[in-house]
mmCIF file of N, CA and C in Angstrom:
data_model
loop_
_atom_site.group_PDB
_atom_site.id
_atom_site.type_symbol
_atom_site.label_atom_id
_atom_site.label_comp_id
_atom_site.label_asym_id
_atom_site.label_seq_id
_atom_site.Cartn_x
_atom_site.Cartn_y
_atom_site.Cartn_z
ATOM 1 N N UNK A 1 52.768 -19.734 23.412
ATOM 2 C CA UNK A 1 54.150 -19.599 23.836
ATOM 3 C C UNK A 1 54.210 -19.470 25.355
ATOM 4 N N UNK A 2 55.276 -20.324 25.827
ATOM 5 C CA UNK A 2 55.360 -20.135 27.594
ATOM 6 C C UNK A 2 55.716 -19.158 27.953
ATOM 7 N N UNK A 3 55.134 -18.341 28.963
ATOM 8 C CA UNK A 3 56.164 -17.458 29.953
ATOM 9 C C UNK A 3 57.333 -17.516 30.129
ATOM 10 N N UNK A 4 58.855 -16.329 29.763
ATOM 11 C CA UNK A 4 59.727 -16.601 30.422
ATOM 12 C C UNK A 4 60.199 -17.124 31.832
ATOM 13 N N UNK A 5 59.213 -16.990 32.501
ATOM 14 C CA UNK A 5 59.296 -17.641 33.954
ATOM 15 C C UNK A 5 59.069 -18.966 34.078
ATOM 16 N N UNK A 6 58.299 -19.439 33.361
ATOM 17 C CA UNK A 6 57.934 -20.871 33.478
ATOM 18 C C UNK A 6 58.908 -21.818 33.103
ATOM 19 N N UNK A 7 59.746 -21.437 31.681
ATOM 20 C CA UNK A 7 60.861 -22.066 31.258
ATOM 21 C C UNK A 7 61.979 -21.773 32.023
ATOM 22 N N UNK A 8 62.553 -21.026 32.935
ATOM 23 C CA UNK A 8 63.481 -20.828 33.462
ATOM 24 C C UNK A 8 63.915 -21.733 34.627
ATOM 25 N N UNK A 9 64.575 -22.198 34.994
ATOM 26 C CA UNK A 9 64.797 -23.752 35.933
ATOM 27 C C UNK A 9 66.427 -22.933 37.080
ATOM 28 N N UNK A 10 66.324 -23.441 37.802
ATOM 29 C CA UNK A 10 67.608 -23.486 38.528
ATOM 30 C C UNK A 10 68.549 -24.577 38.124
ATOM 31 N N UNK A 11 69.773 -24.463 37.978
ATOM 32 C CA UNK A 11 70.580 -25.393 37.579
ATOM 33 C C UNK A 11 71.690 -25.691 39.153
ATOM 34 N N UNK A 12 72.391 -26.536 39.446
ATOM 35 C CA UNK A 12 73.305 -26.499 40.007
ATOM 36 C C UNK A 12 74.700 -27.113 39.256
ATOM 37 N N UNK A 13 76.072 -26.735 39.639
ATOM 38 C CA UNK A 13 77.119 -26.767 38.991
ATOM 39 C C UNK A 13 77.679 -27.110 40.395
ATOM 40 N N UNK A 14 78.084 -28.681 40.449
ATOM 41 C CA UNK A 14 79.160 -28.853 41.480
ATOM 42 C C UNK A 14 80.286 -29.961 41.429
ATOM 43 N N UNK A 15 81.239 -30.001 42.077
ATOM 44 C CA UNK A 15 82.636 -30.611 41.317
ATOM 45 C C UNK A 15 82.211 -32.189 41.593
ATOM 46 N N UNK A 16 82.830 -32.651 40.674
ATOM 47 C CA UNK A 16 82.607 -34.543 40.646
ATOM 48 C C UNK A 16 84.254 -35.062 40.640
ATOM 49 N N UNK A 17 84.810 -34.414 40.280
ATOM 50 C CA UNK A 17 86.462 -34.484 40.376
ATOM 51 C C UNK A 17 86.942 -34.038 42.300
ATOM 52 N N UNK A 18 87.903 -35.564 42.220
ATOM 53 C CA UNK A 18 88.707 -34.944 43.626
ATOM 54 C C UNK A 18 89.642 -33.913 43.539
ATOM 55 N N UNK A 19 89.635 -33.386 44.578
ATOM 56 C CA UNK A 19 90.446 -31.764 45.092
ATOM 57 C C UNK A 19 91.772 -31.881 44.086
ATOM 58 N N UNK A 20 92.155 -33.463 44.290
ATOM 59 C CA UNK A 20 93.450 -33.928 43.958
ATOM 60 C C UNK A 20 93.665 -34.276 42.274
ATOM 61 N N UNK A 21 92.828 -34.159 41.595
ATOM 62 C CA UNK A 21 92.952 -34.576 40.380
ATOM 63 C C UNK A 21 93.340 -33.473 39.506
ATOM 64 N N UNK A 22 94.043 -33.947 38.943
ATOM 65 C CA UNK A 22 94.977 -33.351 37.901
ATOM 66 C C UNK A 22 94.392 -33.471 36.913
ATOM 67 N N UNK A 23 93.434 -33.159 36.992
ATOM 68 C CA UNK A 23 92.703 -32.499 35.543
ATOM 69 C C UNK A 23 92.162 -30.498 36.335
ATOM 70 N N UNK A 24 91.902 -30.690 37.339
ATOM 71 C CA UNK A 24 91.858 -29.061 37.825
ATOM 72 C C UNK A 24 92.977 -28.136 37.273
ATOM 73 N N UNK A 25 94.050 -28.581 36.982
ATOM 74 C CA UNK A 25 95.239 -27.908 36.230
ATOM 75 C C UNK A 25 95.380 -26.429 37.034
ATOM 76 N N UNK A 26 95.246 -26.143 38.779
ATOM 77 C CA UNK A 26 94.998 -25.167 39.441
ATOM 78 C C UNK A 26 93.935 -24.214 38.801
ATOM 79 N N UNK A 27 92.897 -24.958 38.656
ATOM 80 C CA UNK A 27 91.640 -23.502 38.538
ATOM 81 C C UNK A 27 91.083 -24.049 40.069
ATOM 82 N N UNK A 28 90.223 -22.856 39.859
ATOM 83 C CA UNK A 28 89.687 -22.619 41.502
ATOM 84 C C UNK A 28 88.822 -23.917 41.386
ATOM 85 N N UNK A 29 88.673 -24.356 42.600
ATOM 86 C CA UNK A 29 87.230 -25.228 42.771
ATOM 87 C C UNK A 29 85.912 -24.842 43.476
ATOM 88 N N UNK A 30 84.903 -24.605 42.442
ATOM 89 C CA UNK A 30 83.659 -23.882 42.879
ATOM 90 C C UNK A 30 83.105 -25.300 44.011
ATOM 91 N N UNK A 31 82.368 -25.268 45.040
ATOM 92 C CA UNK A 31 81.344 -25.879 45.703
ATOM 93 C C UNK A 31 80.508 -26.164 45.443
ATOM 94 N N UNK A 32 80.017 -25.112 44.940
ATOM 95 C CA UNK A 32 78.570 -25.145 44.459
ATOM 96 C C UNK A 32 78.132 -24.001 43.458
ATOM 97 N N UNK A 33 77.483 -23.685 42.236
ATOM 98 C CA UNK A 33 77.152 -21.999 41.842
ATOM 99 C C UNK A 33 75.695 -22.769 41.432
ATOM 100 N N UNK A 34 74.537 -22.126 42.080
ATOM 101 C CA UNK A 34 73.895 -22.039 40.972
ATOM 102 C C UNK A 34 73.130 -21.256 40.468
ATOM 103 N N UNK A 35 72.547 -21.568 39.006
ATOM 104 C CA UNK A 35 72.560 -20.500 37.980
ATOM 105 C C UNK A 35 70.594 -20.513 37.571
ATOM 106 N N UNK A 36 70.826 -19.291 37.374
ATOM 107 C CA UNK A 36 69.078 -19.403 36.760
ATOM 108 C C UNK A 36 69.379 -19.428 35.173
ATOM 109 N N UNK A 37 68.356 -20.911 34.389
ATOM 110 C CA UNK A 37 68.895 -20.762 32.497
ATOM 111 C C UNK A 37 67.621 -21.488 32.075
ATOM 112 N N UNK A 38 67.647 -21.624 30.822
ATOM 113 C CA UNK A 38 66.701 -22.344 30.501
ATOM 114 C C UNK A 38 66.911 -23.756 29.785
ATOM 115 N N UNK A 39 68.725 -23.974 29.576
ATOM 116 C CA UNK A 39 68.840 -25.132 29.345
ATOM 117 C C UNK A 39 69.992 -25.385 29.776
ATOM 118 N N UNK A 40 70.696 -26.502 30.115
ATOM 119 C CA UNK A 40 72.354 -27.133 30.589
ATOM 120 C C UNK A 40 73.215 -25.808 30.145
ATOM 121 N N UNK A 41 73.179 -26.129 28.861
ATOM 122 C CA UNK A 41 74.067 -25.471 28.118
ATOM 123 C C UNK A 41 74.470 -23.687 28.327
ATOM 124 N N UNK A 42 73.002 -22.783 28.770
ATOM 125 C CA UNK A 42 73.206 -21.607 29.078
ATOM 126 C C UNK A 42 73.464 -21.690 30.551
ATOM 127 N N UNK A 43 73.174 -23.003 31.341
ATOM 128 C CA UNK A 43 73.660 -22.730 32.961
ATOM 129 C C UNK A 43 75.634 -23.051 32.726
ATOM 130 N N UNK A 44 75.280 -23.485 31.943
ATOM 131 C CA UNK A 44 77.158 -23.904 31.903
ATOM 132 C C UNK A 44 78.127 -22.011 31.601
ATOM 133 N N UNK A 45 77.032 -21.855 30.473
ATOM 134 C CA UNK A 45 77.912 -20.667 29.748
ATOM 135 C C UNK A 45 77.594 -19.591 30.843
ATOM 136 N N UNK A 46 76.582 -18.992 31.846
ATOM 137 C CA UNK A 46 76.291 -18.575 33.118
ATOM 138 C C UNK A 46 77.300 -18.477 34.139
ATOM 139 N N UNK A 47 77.902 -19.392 34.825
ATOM 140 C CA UNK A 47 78.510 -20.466 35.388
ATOM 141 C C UNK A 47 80.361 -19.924 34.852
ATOM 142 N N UNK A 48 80.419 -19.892 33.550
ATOM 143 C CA UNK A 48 81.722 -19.407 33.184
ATOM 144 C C UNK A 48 81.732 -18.074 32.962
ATOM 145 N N UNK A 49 80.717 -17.043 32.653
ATOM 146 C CA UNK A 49 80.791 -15.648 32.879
ATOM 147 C C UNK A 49 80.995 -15.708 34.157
ATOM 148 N N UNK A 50 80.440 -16.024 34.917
ATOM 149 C CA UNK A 50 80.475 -15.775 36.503
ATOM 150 C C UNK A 50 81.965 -15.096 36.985
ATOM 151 N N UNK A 51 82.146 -16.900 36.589
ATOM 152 C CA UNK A 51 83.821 -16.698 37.297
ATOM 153 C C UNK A 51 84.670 -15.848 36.813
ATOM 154 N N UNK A 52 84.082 -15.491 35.101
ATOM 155 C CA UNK A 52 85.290 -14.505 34.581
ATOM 156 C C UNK A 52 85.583 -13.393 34.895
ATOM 157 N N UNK A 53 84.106 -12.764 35.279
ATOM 158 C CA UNK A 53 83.951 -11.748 35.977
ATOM 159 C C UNK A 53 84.374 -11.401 37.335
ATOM 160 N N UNK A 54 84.731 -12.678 37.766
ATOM 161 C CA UNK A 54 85.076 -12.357 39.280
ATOM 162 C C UNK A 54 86.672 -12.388 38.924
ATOM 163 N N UNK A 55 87.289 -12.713 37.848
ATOM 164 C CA UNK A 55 88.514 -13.329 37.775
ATOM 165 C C UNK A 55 89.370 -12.610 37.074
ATOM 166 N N UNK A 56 88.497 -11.334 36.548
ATOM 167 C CA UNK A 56 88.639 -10.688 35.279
ATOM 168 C C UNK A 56 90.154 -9.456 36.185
ATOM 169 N N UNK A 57 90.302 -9.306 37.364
ATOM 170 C CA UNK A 57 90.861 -8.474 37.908
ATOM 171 C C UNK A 57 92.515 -9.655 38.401
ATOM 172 N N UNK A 58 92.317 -10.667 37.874
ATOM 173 C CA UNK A 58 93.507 -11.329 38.939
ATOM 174 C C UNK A 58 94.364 -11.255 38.171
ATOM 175 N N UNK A 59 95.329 -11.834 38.213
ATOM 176 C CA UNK A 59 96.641 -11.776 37.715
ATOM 177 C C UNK A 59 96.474 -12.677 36.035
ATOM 178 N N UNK A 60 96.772 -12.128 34.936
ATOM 179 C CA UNK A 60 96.427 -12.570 33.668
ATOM 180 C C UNK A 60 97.390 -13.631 33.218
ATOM 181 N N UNK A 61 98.743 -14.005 34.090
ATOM 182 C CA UNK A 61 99.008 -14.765 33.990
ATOM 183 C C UNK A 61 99.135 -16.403 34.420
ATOM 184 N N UNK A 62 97.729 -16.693 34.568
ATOM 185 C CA UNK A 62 97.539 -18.059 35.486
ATOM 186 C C UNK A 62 97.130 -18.414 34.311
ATOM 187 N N UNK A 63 97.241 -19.604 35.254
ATOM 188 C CA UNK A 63 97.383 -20.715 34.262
ATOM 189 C C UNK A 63 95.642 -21.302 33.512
ATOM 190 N N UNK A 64 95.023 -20.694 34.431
ATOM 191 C CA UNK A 64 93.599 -20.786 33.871
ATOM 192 C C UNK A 64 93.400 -19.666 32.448
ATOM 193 N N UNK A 65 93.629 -18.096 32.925
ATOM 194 C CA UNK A 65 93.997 -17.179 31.423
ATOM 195 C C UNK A 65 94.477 -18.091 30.149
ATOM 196 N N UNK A 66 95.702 -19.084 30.869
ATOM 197 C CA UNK A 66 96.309 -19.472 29.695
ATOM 198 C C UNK A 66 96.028 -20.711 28.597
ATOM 199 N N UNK A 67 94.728 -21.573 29.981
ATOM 200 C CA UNK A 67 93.850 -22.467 28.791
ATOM 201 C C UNK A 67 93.090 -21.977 27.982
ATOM 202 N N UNK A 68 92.457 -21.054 28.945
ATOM 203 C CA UNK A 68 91.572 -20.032 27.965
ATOM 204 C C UNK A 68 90.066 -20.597 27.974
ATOM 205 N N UNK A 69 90.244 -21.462 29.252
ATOM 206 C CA UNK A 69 88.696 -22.917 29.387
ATOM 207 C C UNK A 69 88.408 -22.407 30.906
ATOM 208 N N UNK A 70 87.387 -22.572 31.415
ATOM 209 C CA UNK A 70 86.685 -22.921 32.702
ATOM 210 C C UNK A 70 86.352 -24.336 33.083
ATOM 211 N N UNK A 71 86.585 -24.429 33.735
ATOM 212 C CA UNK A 71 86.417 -25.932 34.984
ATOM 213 C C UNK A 71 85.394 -25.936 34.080
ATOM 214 N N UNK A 72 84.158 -25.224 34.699
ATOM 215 C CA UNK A 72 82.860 -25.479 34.404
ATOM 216 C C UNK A 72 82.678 -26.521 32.717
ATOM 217 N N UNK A 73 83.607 -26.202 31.759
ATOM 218 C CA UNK A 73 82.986 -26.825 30.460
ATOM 219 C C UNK A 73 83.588 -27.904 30.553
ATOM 220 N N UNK A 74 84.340 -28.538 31.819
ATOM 221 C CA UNK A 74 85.159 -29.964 31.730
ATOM 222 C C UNK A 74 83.891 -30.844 32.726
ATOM 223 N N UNK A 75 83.314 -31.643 31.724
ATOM 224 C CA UNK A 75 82.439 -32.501 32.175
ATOM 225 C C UNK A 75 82.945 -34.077 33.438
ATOM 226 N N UNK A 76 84.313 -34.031 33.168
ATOM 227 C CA UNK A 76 85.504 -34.286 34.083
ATOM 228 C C UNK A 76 85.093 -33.702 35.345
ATOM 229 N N UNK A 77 85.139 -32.397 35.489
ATOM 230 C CA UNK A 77 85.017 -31.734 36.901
ATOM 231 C C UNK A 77 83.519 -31.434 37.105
ATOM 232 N N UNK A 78 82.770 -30.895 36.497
ATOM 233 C CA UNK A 78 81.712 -30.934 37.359
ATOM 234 C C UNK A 78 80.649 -31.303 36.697
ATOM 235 N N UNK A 79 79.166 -31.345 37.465
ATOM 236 C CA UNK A 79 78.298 -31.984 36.868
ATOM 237 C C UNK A 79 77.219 -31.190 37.375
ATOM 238 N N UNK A 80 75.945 -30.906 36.072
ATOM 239 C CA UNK A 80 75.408 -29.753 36.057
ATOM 240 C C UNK A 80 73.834 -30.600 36.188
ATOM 241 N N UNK A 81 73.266 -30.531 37.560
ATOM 242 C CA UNK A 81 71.706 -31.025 38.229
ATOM 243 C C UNK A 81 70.708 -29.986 37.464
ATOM 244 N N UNK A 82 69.797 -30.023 36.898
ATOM 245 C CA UNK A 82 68.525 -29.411 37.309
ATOM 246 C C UNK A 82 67.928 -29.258 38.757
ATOM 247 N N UNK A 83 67.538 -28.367 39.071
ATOM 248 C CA UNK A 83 66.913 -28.439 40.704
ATOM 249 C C UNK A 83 64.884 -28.631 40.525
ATOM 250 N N UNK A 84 64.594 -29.095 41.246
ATOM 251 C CA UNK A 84 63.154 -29.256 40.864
ATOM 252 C C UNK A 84 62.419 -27.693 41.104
ATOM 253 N N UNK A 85 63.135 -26.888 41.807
ATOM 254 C CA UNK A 85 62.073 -25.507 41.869
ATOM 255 C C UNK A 85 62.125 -24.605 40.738
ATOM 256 N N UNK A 86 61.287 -23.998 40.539
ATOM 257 C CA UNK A 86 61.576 -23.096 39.313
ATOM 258 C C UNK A 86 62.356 -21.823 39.995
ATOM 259 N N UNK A 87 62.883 -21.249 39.037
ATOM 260 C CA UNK A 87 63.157 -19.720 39.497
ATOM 261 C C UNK A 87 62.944 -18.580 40.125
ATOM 262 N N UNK A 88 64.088 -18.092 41.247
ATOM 263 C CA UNK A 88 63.191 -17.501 42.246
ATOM 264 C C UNK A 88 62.252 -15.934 41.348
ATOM 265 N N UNK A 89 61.076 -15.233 41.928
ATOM 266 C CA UNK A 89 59.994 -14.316 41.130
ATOM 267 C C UNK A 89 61.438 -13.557 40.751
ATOM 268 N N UNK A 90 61.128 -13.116 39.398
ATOM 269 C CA UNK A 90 62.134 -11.653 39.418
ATOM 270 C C UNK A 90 63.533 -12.295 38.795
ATOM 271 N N UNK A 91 63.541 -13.324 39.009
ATOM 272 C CA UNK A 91 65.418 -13.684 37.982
ATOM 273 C C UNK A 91 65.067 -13.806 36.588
ATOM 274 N N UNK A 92 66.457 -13.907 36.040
ATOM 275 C CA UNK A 92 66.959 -13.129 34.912
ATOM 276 C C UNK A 92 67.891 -14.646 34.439
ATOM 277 N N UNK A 93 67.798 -14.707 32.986
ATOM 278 C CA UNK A 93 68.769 -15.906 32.597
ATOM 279 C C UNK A 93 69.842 -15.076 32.509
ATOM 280 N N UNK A 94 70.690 -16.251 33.519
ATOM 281 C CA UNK A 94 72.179 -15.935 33.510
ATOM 282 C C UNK A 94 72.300 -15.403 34.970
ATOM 283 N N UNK A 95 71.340 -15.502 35.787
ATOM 284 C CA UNK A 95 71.853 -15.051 37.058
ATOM 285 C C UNK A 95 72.284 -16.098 37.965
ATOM 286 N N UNK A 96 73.342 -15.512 38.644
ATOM 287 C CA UNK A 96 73.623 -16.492 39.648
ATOM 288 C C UNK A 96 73.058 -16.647 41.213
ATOM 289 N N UNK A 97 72.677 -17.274 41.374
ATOM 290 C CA UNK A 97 71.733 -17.048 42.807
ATOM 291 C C UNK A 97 72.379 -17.532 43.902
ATOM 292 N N UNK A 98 73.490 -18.108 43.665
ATOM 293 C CA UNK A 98 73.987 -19.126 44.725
ATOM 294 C C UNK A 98 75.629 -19.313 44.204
ATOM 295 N N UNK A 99 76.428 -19.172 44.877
ATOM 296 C CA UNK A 99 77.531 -19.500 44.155
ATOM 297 C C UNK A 99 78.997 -19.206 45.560
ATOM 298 N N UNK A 100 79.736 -20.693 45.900
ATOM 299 C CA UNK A 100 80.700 -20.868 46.789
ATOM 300 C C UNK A 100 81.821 -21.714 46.066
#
């Protein structure tokens, strides 16, 4: 069995949709986040704790509360790289290491 460290990858999450497209439906537009996971799928779900947590204090009535979705799972808006380095010593799946 591998080391948790060995399987753990950096992911990046960054927008492929213009500023202007109306599929953002006013959610924020991240730059860049990225996430320490061990597959797409947990850098995605990473990636949407993130923001909830940062988001968890704003006003509950936006319009993002009210899809009840994150940018992040609209393959529309962004698009999720593997990075070739592994994980920096010491991270944790689900951390965010990088995130504008």
């Amino acid at each position: 069995m591998k080391d948790m460290a060995e399987t753990l990858r950096v992911w990046r999450l960054s927008p492929v949709a213009q500023t202007v497209d109306p599929a953002w439906q006013g959610r924020r537009i991240w730059t860049r986040v990225d996430v320490v996971a061990g597959t797409v799928g947990e850098a995605i779900l990473a990636a949407v704790r993130h923001e909830q947590a940062l988001t968890a204090n704003t006003d509950q009535n936006s319009q993002d509360h009210q899809q009840g979705r994150s940018g992040f799972e609209d393959e529309r808006l962004y698009r999720v790289d593997r990075l070739p380095e592994a994980a920096p010593a010491g991270a944790l799946p689900g951390d965010v290491v990088f995130a504008e």
